[in-house]
Amino acid sequence: MKILVCISSVPDTTSKISFIDGDTKLNKAGVTYIIGPYDDYALARAVELKEQSGATITVLNVGGADAEPQIRKALAIGADDAIRVDVEPTDSFFVAEQIAAVAKEGNYDLILMGRETSDYNSGVVHGIVGEMLGIPSFSPVMQLDVNGNEASMTREIEGGKEKLTASLPLVLGCQEPIAEWKIPNMRGIMTARTKPLKVIPAAGSALTTTEKYSLPAPKGACKMIPVEEAEKLIELLKTEAKVL
Amino acid sequence: MILIFTEIADGAIKKSSLEAIYYGSKVAEMMGTTATALAIGSADAAELAKAGNFGATKVLHANDAKLANPNSMAYASVLAETVKSTGAKVVVAAKSSFADAVTARAAGALKAAVVGNVTELPNLSNGFQVKVSIFTGKAFADVNVNGDVKILAIKKNVVAPVENGNSAAVETISPALADSLFAAKVTETIKATGMISLPEADLVVSGGRGMKGPDSWQPLLDLADALGAATACSKPVSDLDWRPHHEHVGQTGVKVSPNLYIACGISGAIQHLAGVNSSKVLVVINKDPEAPFFKAADYGIVGDVFEVLPKLTKAVLAGK
């Protein structure tokens, strides 16, 4: 089985977000980058499938050279080789186009990624890739097993979940609890240094551009209600906040 | 023309989709055109005509029996075909994981620009620009949307619909459906019944580890019941299986934007805040006065949730 795992390189979820150059660029100073949290689940499940029944895992990133530490980490966790499409991942359609081009070349049985990236949270790349390749796509997938050419999955739906089966090849957007995040071991880190990482140019052009960024208005002070008068909260929510 | 992908649940248009229809009708007004709702699945024509009350002039209804159950690939095919046949240039959907799956595949088929988490009406003074929420609500971006067809997924509560009393004409459509769209087999659907949908809810009562265990949620459930609120939980709670995963709100869970979010015994880790920071009013109840959640809250009570919750429930019931 050939698995393609697409990873994004995103600011750590605890990062403080700020902008520079007249609010046109993200301030990367002091920001730690990580593998997208959802992508990390997809990678972990790919590694488990490889351990169970054998597979080769290619990790794919659409991004600049500064994403390479995250790519090396994915190799250390268990991917066999890596491809980086050398372009800033500016828009969902454009990123999907890059992934679909790599996927067409490689004939993968499974294309896994997170349900969404934690920067733009659009949650559409897997679907666009599936359509471009003419194969089924499902998201958010919280459980995945593969038996021969058949995948059985659990997908989260509003207020519950559904179990489904489909034949490979498939594109899946993954989320917890599909697997536990994996931490690379020393041997993995050593071997990751020599695993192949191919850098290729992008094709096509983005359909959106970001003109300016902004931050939410600062929050006013929290109004504290003494515990012995807790019931007053309901009155305040009715008359002052007007949400009840 | 503006086309609105309209979700149906239990035979009625979802509340979030009514917001999307209203948003679409406002965009149509700005662009000097009309808004049409595309509804897929089983629903009565009388029910669908209500789209008119929210600004749609027409409803296209695809009600082939094969479309009775939500199937993102088949729905996407219907959406893409309808965009082509109507010549719609802008598609609006209410953000949900199902709508995302549908609009994504339609975008792939149409080579359309797709933007998620739109928080305002577009700015058309120079091209087509929308404000979107990014980094899970920590920032916003003003995005210029190019491309012949534009697909916008709007967040909940970005418009306050004003009902106009109109009724929309409902027209049944029968788009071609390839067998390959039904290749996946759903073997089991497990759905909580009689619960208020969390992503759709205006009021949410949520619990964290301060709720102590899976068997001590009754006071929280009582308050939610009295308010008519949906229930939610923090990640540790769903990881521990005290509550089902679909109730998990946060960075890696459901993102909600209700009018009111009441957090009970949740400390307010940054990953949790990411899922709730677009709520209109945040209430925090925690016995630890140093809980970081108080810094993000509008109203706070320092106290034991098991003492506070029954008092609140009593006050709600007394006011009814």
Coordinates of C-alpha atoms in Angstrom, one line a residue:
Chain A
M1 CA 0.0 0.0 0.0
K2 CA 1.2 3.5 -0.9
I3 CA 0.2 6.3 1.5
L4 CA 0.6 10.0 0.9
V5 CA 0.3 12.1 4.0
C6 CA -0.1 15.8 3.5
I7 CA 1.2 18.0 6.3
S8 CA 1.0 21.7 7.0
S9 CA 3.5 23.7 9.0
V10 CA 1.6 26.0 11.3
P11 CA 2.2 28.1 14.4
D12 CA 2.0 26.1 17.7
T13 CA -1.6 26.4 18.9
T14 CA -0.4 28.3 22.0
S15 CA 1.3 31.0 19.9
K16 CA 0.4 34.6 20.3
I17 CA -0.5 35.9 16.8
S18 CA 0.6 39.3 15.6
F19 CA 1.3 41.0 12.3
I20 CA 4.1 43.2 10.8
D21 CA 4.7 45.3 7.7
G22 CA 1.5 47.4 8.0
D23 CA -0.5 44.2 9.0
T24 CA 0.3 42.5 5.8
K25 CA 2.5 39.7 7.2
L26 CA 2.4 37.3 10.1
N27 CA 5.1 38.1 12.7
K28 CA 7.1 34.9 12.8
A29 CA 9.5 36.1 15.5
G30 CA 9.2 33.9 18.6
V31 CA 6.6 31.7 16.9
T32 CA 7.3 27.9 17.1
Y33 CA 6.1 26.0 14.1
I34 CA 4.6 22.5 14.3
I35 CA 3.1 19.9 12.1
G36 CA -0.6 20.8 11.8
P37 CA -2.4 19.1 14.8
Y38 CA -4.9 17.3 12.6
D39 CA -2.2 16.4 10.0
D40 CA -0.3 14.9 12.9
Y41 CA -3.2 12.5 13.6
A42 CA -3.2 11.5 9.9
L43 CA 0.5 10.8 10.0
A44 CA 0.2 8.8 13.2
R45 CA -2.5 6.5 11.7
A46 CA -0.5 6.1 8.5
V47 CA 2.5 4.9 10.6
E48 CA 0.2 2.5 12.5
L49 CA -1.1 1.0 9.2
K50 CA 2.5 0.6 8.0
E51 CA 3.4 -1.2 11.2
Q52 CA 0.3 -3.5 11.0
S53 CA 0.3 -4.5 7.3
G54 CA 3.2 -2.8 5.5
A55 CA 3.1 0.3 3.5
T56 CA 5.3 3.1 2.2
I57 CA 4.6 6.6 3.4
T58 CA 5.4 9.7 1.4
V59 CA 5.0 12.9 3.3
L60 CA 4.0 16.0 1.3
N61 CA 4.2 19.6 2.3
V62 CA 3.2 22.6 0.2
G63 CA 5.4 25.4 1.7
G64 CA 8.7 27.2 1.9
A65 CA 12.0 25.9 3.1
D66 CA 11.2 26.9 6.6
A67 CA 8.8 24.0 6.8
E68 CA 11.7 21.5 6.5
P69 CA 12.1 20.9 10.3
Q70 CA 8.4 19.7 10.3
I71 CA 9.0 17.5 7.2
R72 CA 12.1 15.9 8.9
K73 CA 10.0 15.3 12.1
A74 CA 7.4 13.5 10.0
L75 CA 10.2 11.4 8.5
A76 CA 11.5 10.7 12.0
I77 CA 8.0 9.6 13.1
G78 CA 7.9 7.0 10.3
A79 CA 7.5 8.4 6.8
D80 CA 9.8 6.9 4.2
D81 CA 10.4 9.9 1.9
A82 CA 9.2 13.4 1.4
I83 CA 8.2 15.9 -1.2
R84 CA 8.0 19.7 -0.7
V85 CA 6.3 21.8 -3.3
D86 CA 8.2 25.0 -3.0
V87 CA 5.5 27.7 -2.7
E88 CA 3.7 29.6 0.1
P89 CA 0.4 27.8 0.7
T90 CA -1.8 30.8 0.2
D91 CA -5.2 29.4 -0.8
S92 CA -7.1 26.1 -0.5
F93 CA -7.7 25.6 -4.3
F94 CA -4.1 26.3 -5.1
V95 CA -2.7 24.0 -2.4
A96 CA -5.2 21.2 -3.5
E97 CA -3.9 21.6 -7.1
Q98 CA -0.3 21.0 -5.9
I99 CA -1.3 18.0 -3.9
A100 CA -3.4 16.5 -6.8
A101 CA -0.5 16.9 -9.2
V102 CA 1.8 15.0 -6.8
A103 CA -0.9 12.4 -6.2
K104 CA -1.4 11.8 -9.9
E105 CA 2.3 11.0 -10.3
G106 CA 2.6 8.7 -7.4
N107 CA -0.5 6.5 -7.7
Y108 CA -1.3 6.4 -4.0
D109 CA -3.9 4.1 -2.4
L110 CA -4.6 6.5 0.5
I111 CA -4.1 10.2 0.7
L112 CA -4.4 11.4 4.3
M113 CA -4.4 14.8 5.8
G114 CA -5.9 16.7 8.7
R115 CA -9.6 17.7 8.5
E116 CA -8.4 21.3 8.3
T117 CA -5.2 23.4 8.8
S118 CA -5.1 25.3 12.1
D119 CA -4.2 28.6 10.4
Y120 CA -7.0 29.1 7.9
N121 CA -9.4 26.4 9.2
S122 CA -11.2 26.1 5.8
G123 CA -11.4 22.3 5.8
V124 CA -11.8 21.9 2.1
V125 CA -8.4 20.8 0.7
H126 CA -9.2 17.0 0.9
G127 CA -12.5 17.4 -0.9
I128 CA -11.0 19.5 -3.7
V129 CA -8.1 16.9 -4.1
G130 CA -10.6 14.1 -4.2
E131 CA -12.7 15.8 -6.9
M132 CA -9.6 16.7 -9.0
L133 CA -8.4 13.0 -8.8
G134 CA -12.0 11.7 -9.4
I135 CA -11.9 9.5 -6.3
P136 CA -14.0 9.6 -3.1
S137 CA -13.1 11.9 -0.2
F138 CA -14.4 11.8 3.4
S139 CA -14.0 14.1 6.3
P140 CA -13.8 14.3 9.3
V141 CA -12.7 10.7 9.7
M142 CA -12.1 9.6 13.3
Q143 CA -11.4 5.9 12.8
L144 CA -9.8 4.1 9.8
D145 CA -9.0 0.4 9.1
V146 CA -7.8 -1.0 5.8
N147 CA -8.4 -4.6 4.7
G148 CA -7.0 -5.4 1.3
N149 CA -8.7 -2.9 -1.1
E150 CA -11.4 -1.9 1.3
A151 CA -11.4 0.8 3.9
S152 CA -13.8 1.0 6.8
M153 CA -14.1 4.3 8.5
T154 CA -16.1 6.2 11.1
R155 CA -16.9 9.7 10.2
E156 CA -18.1 12.4 12.6
I157 CA -21.5 13.9 11.7
E158 CA -23.5 16.6 13.5
G159 CA -24.6 15.1 16.8
G160 CA -23.0 11.7 16.2
K161 CA -21.1 9.5 13.8
E162 CA -21.5 7.1 10.9
K163 CA -19.7 4.0 9.9
L164 CA -18.9 3.5 6.2
T165 CA -16.9 1.4 3.8
A166 CA -15.4 2.3 0.5
S167 CA -12.8 0.9 -1.9
L168 CA -9.3 2.5 -2.3
P169 CA -8.0 4.9 -3.5
L170 CA -9.5 7.5 -1.1
V171 CA -8.7 11.0 0.2
L172 CA -9.4 11.4 3.9
G173 CA -9.5 14.4 6.2
C174 CA -8.6 13.0 9.6
Q175 CA -9.2 14.0 13.2
E176 CA -8.8 12.6 16.7
P177 CA -9.2 9.9 17.9
I178 CA -8.0 8.2 14.7
A179 CA -4.6 7.6 16.4
E180 CA -2.4 9.0 19.2
W181 CA 0.2 11.6 18.2
K182 CA 3.6 10.0 17.9
I183 CA 6.9 11.3 19.3
P184 CA 9.9 10.4 17.2
N185 CA 12.5 8.2 18.9
M186 CA 16.3 8.7 18.6
R187 CA 16.7 6.1 15.9
G188 CA 13.9 7.8 13.9
I189 CA 15.6 11.2 14.3
M190 CA 18.9 9.8 13.1
T191 CA 17.5 8.0 10.0
A192 CA 15.3 10.9 9.1
R193 CA 18.4 13.0 8.2
T194 CA 19.2 10.7 5.3
K195 CA 15.7 10.0 4.0
P196 CA 15.1 11.5 0.6
L197 CA 13.4 14.9 0.4
K198 CA 12.5 16.1 -3.1
V199 CA 11.8 19.8 -3.7
I200 CA 9.6 20.5 -6.7
P201 CA 8.2 23.8 -8.2
A202 CA 4.6 24.7 -8.0
A203 CA 2.2 24.9 -10.9
G204 CA -0.8 27.2 -11.4
S205 CA -1.7 30.3 -9.4
A206 CA -3.7 31.2 -6.4
L207 CA -7.3 32.3 -6.7
T208 CA -7.2 34.5 -3.6
T209 CA -4.8 37.0 -2.1
T210 CA -4.8 38.3 1.5
E211 CA -4.7 42.1 1.5
K212 CA -4.5 42.8 5.3
Y213 CA -4.7 41.1 8.6
S214 CA -6.2 42.3 11.9
L215 CA -6.7 41.2 15.5
P216 CA -10.0 41.0 17.4
A217 CA -10.9 44.0 19.5
P218 CA -9.6 43.6 23.1
K219 CA -12.1 42.1 25.5
G220 CA -13.5 44.4 28.2
A221 CA -13.1 43.5 31.9
C222 CA -15.0 40.4 33.2
K223 CA -17.9 41.4 35.5
M224 CA -17.6 39.3 38.6
I225 CA -20.7 38.1 40.5
P226 CA -20.4 37.0 44.1
V227 CA -21.1 33.3 44.5
E228 CA -23.8 34.0 47.1
E229 CA -25.7 36.1 44.5
A230 CA -25.1 33.7 41.7
E231 CA -28.7 33.8 40.5
K232 CA -28.3 37.5 39.6
L233 CA -26.3 36.2 36.6
I234 CA -29.6 35.2 34.9
E235 CA -31.1 38.7 35.4
L236 CA -27.9 40.3 33.9
L237 CA -28.0 38.0 30.9
K238 CA -31.6 39.0 30.3
T239 CA -31.4 42.8 30.9
E240 CA -27.8 43.8 30.3
A241 CA -26.3 41.3 27.9
K242 CA -29.7 40.6 26.3
V243 CA -28.9 37.1 25.3
L244 CA -31.7 35.3 27.1
Chain B
M1 CA -27.2 35.1 -9.5
I2 CA -26.3 34.1 -5.9
L3 CA -26.8 30.4 -5.1
I4 CA -27.2 29.3 -1.5
F5 CA -26.3 25.7 -0.6
T6 CA -29.2 25.0 1.8
E7 CA -29.0 22.2 4.3
I8 CA -32.1 20.3 5.4
A9 CA -32.4 18.6 8.7
D10 CA -35.5 16.6 9.7
G11 CA -37.5 18.0 6.8
A12 CA -36.8 21.7 7.6
I13 CA -34.2 24.2 6.5
K14 CA -31.4 24.4 9.1
K15 CA -31.3 27.7 11.0
S16 CA -27.7 28.3 9.9
S17 CA -28.8 27.8 6.3
L18 CA -31.6 30.4 6.8
E19 CA -28.8 32.8 7.9
A20 CA -26.8 31.9 4.7
I21 CA -29.9 32.6 2.6
Y22 CA -30.3 36.0 4.2
Y23 CA -26.6 36.6 3.7
G24 CA -26.8 35.5 0.1
S25 CA -29.8 37.8 -0.5
K26 CA -27.9 40.8 0.9
V27 CA -25.0 40.0 -1.4
A28 CA -27.5 39.7 -4.3
E29 CA -28.8 43.2 -3.4
M30 CA -25.3 44.6 -3.4
M31 CA -24.6 43.0 -6.8
G32 CA -28.0 43.9 -8.4
T33 CA -29.1 40.3 -8.8
T34 CA -31.3 37.7 -7.1
A35 CA -30.7 34.9 -4.6
T36 CA -31.7 31.3 -5.2
A37 CA -31.6 28.6 -2.6
L38 CA -30.5 25.1 -3.6
A39 CA -32.1 22.5 -1.3
I40 CA -31.2 18.8 -1.6
G41 CA -33.0 16.0 0.1
S42 CA -36.6 15.4 1.3
A43 CA -38.6 18.4 2.5
D44 CA -42.1 19.7 1.8
A45 CA -42.4 22.5 -0.8
A46 CA -44.3 24.6 1.9
E47 CA -41.3 24.3 4.2
L48 CA -38.8 25.2 1.5
A49 CA -40.9 28.2 0.4
K50 CA -39.9 29.7 3.8
A51 CA -36.5 30.5 2.1
G52 CA -38.4 33.5 0.6
N53 CA -39.0 34.9 4.1
F54 CA -35.2 35.2 4.3
G55 CA -34.7 36.8 0.9
A56 CA -34.5 34.0 -1.7
T57 CA -36.7 34.6 -4.7
K58 CA -36.5 31.0 -5.8
V59 CA -35.8 27.5 -4.4
L60 CA -34.4 24.7 -6.6
H61 CA -35.2 21.4 -4.9
A62 CA -33.4 18.2 -5.9
N63 CA -35.4 15.5 -4.2
D64 CA -34.4 12.3 -6.0
A65 CA -34.8 9.4 -3.6
K66 CA -31.1 8.7 -3.9
L67 CA -30.4 12.1 -2.2
A68 CA -32.6 11.4 0.9
N69 CA -29.5 10.8 3.0
P70 CA -26.7 13.4 3.1
N71 CA -23.9 12.2 0.7
S72 CA -21.3 14.9 0.3
M73 CA -20.1 13.6 -3.2
A74 CA -23.6 13.4 -4.7
Y75 CA -24.6 16.7 -3.1
A76 CA -21.4 18.3 -4.5
S77 CA -22.2 17.0 -8.0
V78 CA -25.7 18.5 -7.8
L79 CA -24.3 21.8 -6.5
A80 CA -21.6 22.0 -9.3
E81 CA -24.2 21.1 -12.0
T82 CA -26.6 23.8 -10.7
V83 CA -23.9 26.4 -10.7
K84 CA -23.2 25.5 -14.3
S85 CA -26.8 25.5 -15.4
T86 CA -27.8 28.7 -13.6
G87 CA -24.6 30.6 -14.3
A88 CA -24.3 31.5 -10.6
K89 CA -21.1 33.4 -9.8
V90 CA -21.3 33.3 -6.0
V91 CA -22.2 30.4 -3.9
V92 CA -22.9 30.9 -0.2
A93 CA -23.1 28.1 2.4
A94 CA -23.3 28.1 6.2
K95 CA -20.0 26.6 7.5
S96 CA -20.4 23.0 8.7
S97 CA -18.2 20.0 8.2
F98 CA -20.8 18.6 5.8
A99 CA -21.1 21.9 3.9
D100 CA -17.3 22.0 3.7
A101 CA -17.2 18.5 2.2
V102 CA -19.8 19.5 -0.4
T103 CA -18.4 22.9 -1.4
A104 CA -14.9 21.5 -1.5
R105 CA -15.8 19.0 -4.2
A106 CA -17.9 21.5 -6.1
A107 CA -14.9 23.9 -6.0
G108 CA -12.7 21.2 -7.4
A109 CA -15.2 20.6 -10.2
L110 CA -15.8 24.3 -11.0
K111 CA -12.2 25.6 -10.4
A112 CA -13.8 27.9 -7.9
A113 CA -12.1 30.1 -5.3
V114 CA -13.3 28.9 -1.9
V115 CA -13.0 30.8 1.4
G116 CA -14.2 29.6 4.8
N117 CA -15.2 31.3 8.0
V118 CA -16.4 34.5 6.4
T119 CA -17.5 37.0 9.2
E120 CA -19.0 39.9 7.3
L121 CA -20.8 40.9 4.1
P122 CA -18.3 41.3 1.2
N123 CA -16.7 44.6 0.3
L124 CA -17.3 45.2 -3.4
S125 CA -15.7 48.6 -3.7
N126 CA -12.6 47.2 -5.3
G127 CA -13.1 43.6 -6.6
F128 CA -14.6 41.1 -4.2
Q129 CA -13.2 41.2 -0.7
V130 CA -14.3 39.3 2.4
K131 CA -13.2 39.2 6.0
V132 CA -12.4 35.8 7.3
S133 CA -11.6 34.5 10.8
I134 CA -8.2 32.8 10.8
F135 CA -6.0 31.0 13.4
T136 CA -9.2 29.6 15.0
G137 CA -10.6 33.0 15.8
K138 CA -7.3 34.6 17.0
A139 CA -7.1 36.9 14.0
F140 CA -8.9 38.1 10.8
A141 CA -7.8 38.4 7.2
D142 CA -9.2 40.6 4.4
V143 CA -9.1 38.3 1.4
N144 CA -9.5 39.3 -2.2
V145 CA -11.4 36.5 -3.9
N146 CA -10.7 36.1 -7.6
G147 CA -11.8 33.4 -9.9
D148 CA -14.9 33.2 -12.1
V149 CA -17.0 31.3 -9.4
K150 CA -16.6 32.2 -5.7
I151 CA -17.7 30.0 -2.9
L152 CA -18.1 31.5 0.6
A153 CA -18.7 29.5 3.8
I154 CA -20.1 31.9 6.4
K155 CA -19.8 31.6 10.2
K156 CA -22.8 31.4 12.4
N157 CA -24.2 34.8 13.7
V158 CA -22.5 37.0 11.0
V159 CA -25.9 38.4 10.0
A160 CA -29.1 39.0 12.0
P161 CA -31.8 38.0 9.5
V162 CA -34.8 40.2 9.1
E163 CA -37.8 38.2 7.9
N164 CA -39.7 39.9 5.0
G165 CA -42.9 37.8 5.0
N166 CA -42.3 36.6 1.4
S167 CA -42.6 33.1 0.1
A168 CA -40.2 31.7 -2.6
A169 CA -41.3 29.7 -5.7
V170 CA -40.1 26.1 -5.4
E171 CA -39.0 24.3 -8.5
T172 CA -38.0 20.7 -8.6
I173 CA -34.8 19.8 -10.4
S174 CA -33.6 16.3 -11.5
P175 CA -29.8 16.5 -12.1
A176 CA -28.1 13.4 -13.5
L177 CA -26.5 11.3 -10.7
A178 CA -23.6 9.0 -11.6
D179 CA -23.5 5.6 -9.9
S180 CA -19.9 6.4 -8.8
L181 CA -21.2 9.0 -6.4
F182 CA -22.8 6.3 -4.3
A183 CA -19.7 4.1 -4.1
A184 CA -19.4 4.4 -0.3
K185 CA -21.7 2.3 1.8
V186 CA -22.9 3.7 5.1
T187 CA -23.2 0.7 7.4
E188 CA -24.3 2.4 10.6
T189 CA -25.4 5.8 11.8
I190 CA -25.2 6.6 15.5
K191 CA -26.9 9.9 16.3
A192 CA -28.1 11.4 19.5
T193 CA -31.8 12.1 19.2
G194 CA -33.8 14.9 20.8
M195 CA -30.6 16.9 21.4
I196 CA -30.1 20.5 20.4
S197 CA -27.4 20.6 17.7
L198 CA -24.2 22.1 19.2
P199 CA -23.0 23.9 16.1
E200 CA -26.4 25.4 15.5
A201 CA -27.2 26.3 19.1
D202 CA -27.7 29.9 20.3
L203 CA -27.1 28.9 23.9
V204 CA -24.4 26.4 25.1
V205 CA -23.6 25.1 28.5
S206 CA -20.2 23.4 28.6
G207 CA -18.3 21.5 31.3
G208 CA -14.7 20.7 32.0
R209 CA -12.8 18.5 34.4
G210 CA -14.3 20.6 37.3
M211 CA -17.5 18.5 36.7
K212 CA -15.5 15.8 38.5
G213 CA -16.7 12.7 36.6
P214 CA -19.1 11.2 34.1
D215 CA -21.8 10.7 36.6
S216 CA -22.0 14.2 38.0
W217 CA -23.3 16.1 35.0
Q218 CA -26.9 16.3 36.0
P219 CA -26.7 19.9 37.4
L220 CA -25.2 21.0 34.1
L221 CA -27.8 19.1 32.1
D222 CA -30.6 20.6 34.2
L223 CA -29.4 24.1 33.5
A224 CA -29.1 23.4 29.7
D225 CA -32.5 21.9 29.8
A226 CA -34.0 24.9 31.6
L227 CA -32.4 27.3 29.1
G228 CA -33.0 25.2 26.0
A229 CA -29.2 25.1 25.5
A230 CA -27.0 22.6 23.8
T231 CA -24.4 20.8 26.0
A232 CA -20.7 20.8 25.3
C233 CA -17.4 19.8 27.0
S234 CA -13.7 20.4 27.0
K235 CA -11.1 18.1 25.3
P236 CA -10.0 16.3 28.5
V237 CA -13.6 15.5 29.2
S238 CA -14.1 13.8 25.8
D239 CA -10.7 12.2 26.0
L240 CA -11.8 10.6 29.3
D241 CA -15.0 9.5 27.7
W242 CA -17.1 11.4 30.2
R243 CA -19.0 12.9 27.3
P244 CA -19.2 12.0 23.6
H245 CA -16.6 13.3 21.2
H246 CA -19.1 15.4 19.1
E247 CA -19.6 17.6 22.2
H248 CA -15.9 18.5 22.4
V249 CA -15.4 22.2 21.8
G250 CA -12.0 23.7 21.1
Q251 CA -9.0 23.9 18.7
T252 CA -9.4 20.3 17.6
G253 CA -13.1 20.0 18.2
V254 CA -16.2 21.8 17.3
K255 CA -15.9 25.6 16.9
V256 CA -19.0 27.4 18.2
S257 CA -20.2 30.9 18.0
P258 CA -23.4 31.0 20.1
N259 CA -25.0 34.1 21.7
L260 CA -24.1 32.7 25.1
Y261 CA -21.5 30.2 26.2
I262 CA -21.5 29.1 29.9
A263 CA -18.2 27.4 30.9
C264 CA -18.5 25.3 34.1
G265 CA -15.3 24.0 35.7
I266 CA -13.2 24.7 32.5
S267 CA -9.9 26.4 33.2
G268 CA -9.7 28.0 29.8
A269 CA -6.6 26.6 28.1
I270 CA -5.8 28.5 24.9
Q271 CA -6.9 25.5 22.8
H272 CA -10.3 25.6 24.4
L273 CA -10.6 29.3 23.9
A274 CA -9.9 28.8 20.2
G275 CA -13.2 27.0 19.9
V276 CA -15.4 29.5 21.7
N277 CA -13.8 32.9 21.2
S278 CA -16.4 34.0 18.7
S279 CA -19.2 33.6 21.2
K280 CA -21.1 36.8 21.9
V281 CA -21.2 36.5 25.7
L282 CA -18.9 34.2 27.7
V283 CA -19.8 33.2 31.3
V284 CA -17.2 31.4 33.4
I285 CA -17.9 29.5 36.6
N286 CA -14.8 28.2 38.3
K287 CA -13.7 27.7 41.9
D288 CA -10.2 28.8 41.0
P289 CA -10.1 32.6 40.8
E290 CA -6.8 32.3 38.9
A291 CA -8.4 30.3 36.1
P292 CA -7.2 31.9 32.8
F293 CA -10.7 31.7 31.4
F294 CA -11.8 34.7 33.5
K295 CA -9.6 36.9 31.4
A296 CA -11.6 36.1 28.3
A297 CA -15.0 36.1 30.0
D298 CA -17.8 38.7 30.1
Y299 CA -19.3 37.5 33.4
G300 CA -17.6 35.4 36.0
I301 CA -18.5 33.6 39.2
V302 CA -15.8 32.2 41.5
G303 CA -17.4 29.2 43.2
D304 CA -18.2 25.5 43.2
V305 CA -20.1 24.5 40.0
F306 CA -22.2 22.1 42.1
E307 CA -23.4 25.0 44.3
V308 CA -23.8 27.6 41.5
L309 CA -25.5 25.5 38.8
P310 CA -28.6 24.6 40.8
K311 CA -29.0 28.3 41.7
L312 CA -28.9 29.3 38.1
T313 CA -31.3 26.6 37.0
K314 CA -33.7 27.7 39.8
A315 CA -33.5 31.3 38.6
V316 CA -34.1 30.4 35.0
L317 CA -37.2 28.3 35.9
A318 CA -38.5 31.0 38.2
G319 CA -38.3 33.5 35.4
K320 CA -40.3 31.4 33.0

